[in-house]
Coordinates of C-alpha atoms in Angstrom, one line a residue:
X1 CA -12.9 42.3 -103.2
X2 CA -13.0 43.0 -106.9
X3 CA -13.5 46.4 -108.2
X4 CA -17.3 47.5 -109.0
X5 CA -19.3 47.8 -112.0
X6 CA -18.9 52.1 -111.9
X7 CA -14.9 51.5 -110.6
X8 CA -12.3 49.5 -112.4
X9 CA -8.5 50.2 -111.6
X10 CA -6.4 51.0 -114.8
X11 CA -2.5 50.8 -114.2
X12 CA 0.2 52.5 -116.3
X13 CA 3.8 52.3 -115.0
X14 CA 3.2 51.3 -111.9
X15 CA 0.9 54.4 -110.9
X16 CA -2.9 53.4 -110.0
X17 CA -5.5 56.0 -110.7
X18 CA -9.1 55.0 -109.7
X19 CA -11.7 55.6 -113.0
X20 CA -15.5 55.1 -113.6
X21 CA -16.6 53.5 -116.2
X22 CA -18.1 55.5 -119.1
X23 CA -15.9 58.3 -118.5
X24 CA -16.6 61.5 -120.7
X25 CA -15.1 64.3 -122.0
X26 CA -16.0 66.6 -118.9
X27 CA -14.6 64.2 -116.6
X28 CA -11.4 64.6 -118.6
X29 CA -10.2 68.1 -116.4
X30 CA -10.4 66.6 -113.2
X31 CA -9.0 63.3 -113.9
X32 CA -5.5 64.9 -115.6
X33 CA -5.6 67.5 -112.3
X34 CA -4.6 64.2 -110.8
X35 CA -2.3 63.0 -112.6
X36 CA -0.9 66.4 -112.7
X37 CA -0.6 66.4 -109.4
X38 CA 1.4 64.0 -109.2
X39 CA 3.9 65.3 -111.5
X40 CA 3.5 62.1 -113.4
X41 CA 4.6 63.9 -116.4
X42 CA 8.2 63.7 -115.4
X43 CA 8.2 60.4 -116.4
X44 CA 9.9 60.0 -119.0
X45 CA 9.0 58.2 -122.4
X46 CA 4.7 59.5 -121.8
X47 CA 2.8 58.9 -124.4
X48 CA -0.8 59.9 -125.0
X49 CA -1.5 56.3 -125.5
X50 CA 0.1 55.5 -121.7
X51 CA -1.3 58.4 -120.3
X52 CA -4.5 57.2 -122.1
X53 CA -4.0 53.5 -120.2
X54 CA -3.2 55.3 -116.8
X55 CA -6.2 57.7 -116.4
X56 CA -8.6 54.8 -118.3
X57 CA -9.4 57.4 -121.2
X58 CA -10.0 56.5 -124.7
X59 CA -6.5 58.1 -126.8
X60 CA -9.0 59.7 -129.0
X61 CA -11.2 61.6 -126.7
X62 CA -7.8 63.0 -124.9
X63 CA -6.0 63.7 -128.3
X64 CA -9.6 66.2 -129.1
X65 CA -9.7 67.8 -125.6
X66 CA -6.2 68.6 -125.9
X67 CA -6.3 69.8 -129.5
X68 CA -10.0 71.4 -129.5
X69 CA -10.5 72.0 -125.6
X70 CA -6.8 72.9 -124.3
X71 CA -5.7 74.1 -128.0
X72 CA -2.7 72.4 -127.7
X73 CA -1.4 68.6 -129.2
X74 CA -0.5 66.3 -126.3
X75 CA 3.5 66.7 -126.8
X76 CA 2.8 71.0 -126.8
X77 CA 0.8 70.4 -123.1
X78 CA 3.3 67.3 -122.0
X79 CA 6.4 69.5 -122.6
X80 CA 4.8 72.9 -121.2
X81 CA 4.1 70.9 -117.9
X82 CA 7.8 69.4 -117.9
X83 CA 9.6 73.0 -118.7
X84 CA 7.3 74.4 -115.8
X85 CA 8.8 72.1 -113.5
X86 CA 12.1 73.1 -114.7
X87 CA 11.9 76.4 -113.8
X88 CA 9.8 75.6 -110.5
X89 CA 13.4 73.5 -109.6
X90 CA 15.7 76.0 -111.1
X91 CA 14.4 78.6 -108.4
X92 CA 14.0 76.4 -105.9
X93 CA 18.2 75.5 -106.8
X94 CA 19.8 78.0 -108.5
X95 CA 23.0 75.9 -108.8
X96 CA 21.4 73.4 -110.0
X97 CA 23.0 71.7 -113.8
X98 CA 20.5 72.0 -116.3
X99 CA 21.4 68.5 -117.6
X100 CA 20.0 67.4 -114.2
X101 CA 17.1 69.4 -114.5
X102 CA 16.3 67.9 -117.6
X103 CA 16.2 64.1 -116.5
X104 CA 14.5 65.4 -113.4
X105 CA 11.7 66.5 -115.7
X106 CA 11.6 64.0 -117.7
X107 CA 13.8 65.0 -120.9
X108 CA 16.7 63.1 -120.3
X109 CA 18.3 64.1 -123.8
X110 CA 19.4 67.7 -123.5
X111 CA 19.3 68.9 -126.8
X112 CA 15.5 68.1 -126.7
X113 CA 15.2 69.7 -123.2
X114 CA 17.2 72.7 -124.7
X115 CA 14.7 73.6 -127.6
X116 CA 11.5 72.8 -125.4
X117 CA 12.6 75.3 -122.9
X118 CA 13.5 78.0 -126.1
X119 CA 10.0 77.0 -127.5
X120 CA 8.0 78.0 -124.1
X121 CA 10.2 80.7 -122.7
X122 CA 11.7 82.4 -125.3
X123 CA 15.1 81.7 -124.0
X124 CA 17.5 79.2 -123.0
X125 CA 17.3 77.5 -119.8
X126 CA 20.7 79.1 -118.8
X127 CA 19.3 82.9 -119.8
X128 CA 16.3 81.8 -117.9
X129 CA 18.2 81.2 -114.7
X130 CA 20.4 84.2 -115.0
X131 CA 17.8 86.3 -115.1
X132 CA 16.0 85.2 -112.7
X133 CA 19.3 85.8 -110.4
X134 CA 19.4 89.0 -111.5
X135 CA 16.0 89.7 -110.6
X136 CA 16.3 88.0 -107.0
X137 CA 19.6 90.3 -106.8
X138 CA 18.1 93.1 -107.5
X139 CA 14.9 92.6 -105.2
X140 CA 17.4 91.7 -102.4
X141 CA 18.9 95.1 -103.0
X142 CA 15.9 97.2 -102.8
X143 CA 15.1 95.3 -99.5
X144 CA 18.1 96.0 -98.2
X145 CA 17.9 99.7 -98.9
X146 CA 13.9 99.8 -97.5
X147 CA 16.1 98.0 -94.3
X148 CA 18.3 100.7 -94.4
X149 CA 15.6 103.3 -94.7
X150 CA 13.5 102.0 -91.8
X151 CA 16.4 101.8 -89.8
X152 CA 17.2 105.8 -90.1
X153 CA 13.5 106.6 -89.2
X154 CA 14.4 105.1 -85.5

């Protein structure tokens, strides 16, 4: 059966995201949450306009909540999303190439990758990851030695 009056189905790139008609700006929160969820972000080549097609939002009401609501221009919260990825599969693989990570996420051109991840972090993705090692070394150490400890007490 065809969709409803309050339902129509929008696609963009494949993905189908149900939407009511006369969708507002408050409806805006719970309507990226799922595409979000989806890590649809990762695709590469978003634009606010096929975002825009894909969640059936007008580009102008989604270019003011991100600029007046989030604070943020679309490519500022697109690429925040992508280099939180990155470092959610950098932990999860610490081997992992960074060139990888980077198409993973949906920056297939490193150089870009490389100063979106400076931008957010403060530091390269390869300083990132070494530091995080570090960290998970040194954590591993102390529980080892609380191990030990425990150990002497019986």
């Amino acid at each position: 059966p065809p969709p409803t009056k309050k339902e129509k189905k929008k696609s963009g790139g494949g993905m189908m995201i149900k939407v009511k008609s006369g969708k507002k700006m408050e409806q805006i929160p719970a309507v990226l949450g799922e595409w979000t969820a989806r890590k649809l972000y990762c695709v590469p080549g978003v634009s606010i306009k096929s975002l825009s097609t894909q969640i059936g939002i007008n580009s102008n009401y989604l270019s003011f909540y991100f600029n007046h609501v989030l604070g943020a221009n679309f490519h500022q919260w697109l690429y925040t999303l992508r280099i939180e990825e990155a470092k959610r599969i950098i932990l999860r693989n610490p081997g992992v190439k960074i060139s990888e990570v980077a198409s993973a996420v949906g920056i297939p051109v490193i150089y870009n990758f490389s100063r979106w991840f400076k931008s957010i972090t403060g530091m390269t993705a390869v300083t990132w990851r070494n530091m995080c090692r570090a960290e998970n070394a040194e954590k591993s150490e102390k529980n080892r030695e609380i191990g030990e400890d425990s150990d002497m007490m019986h």
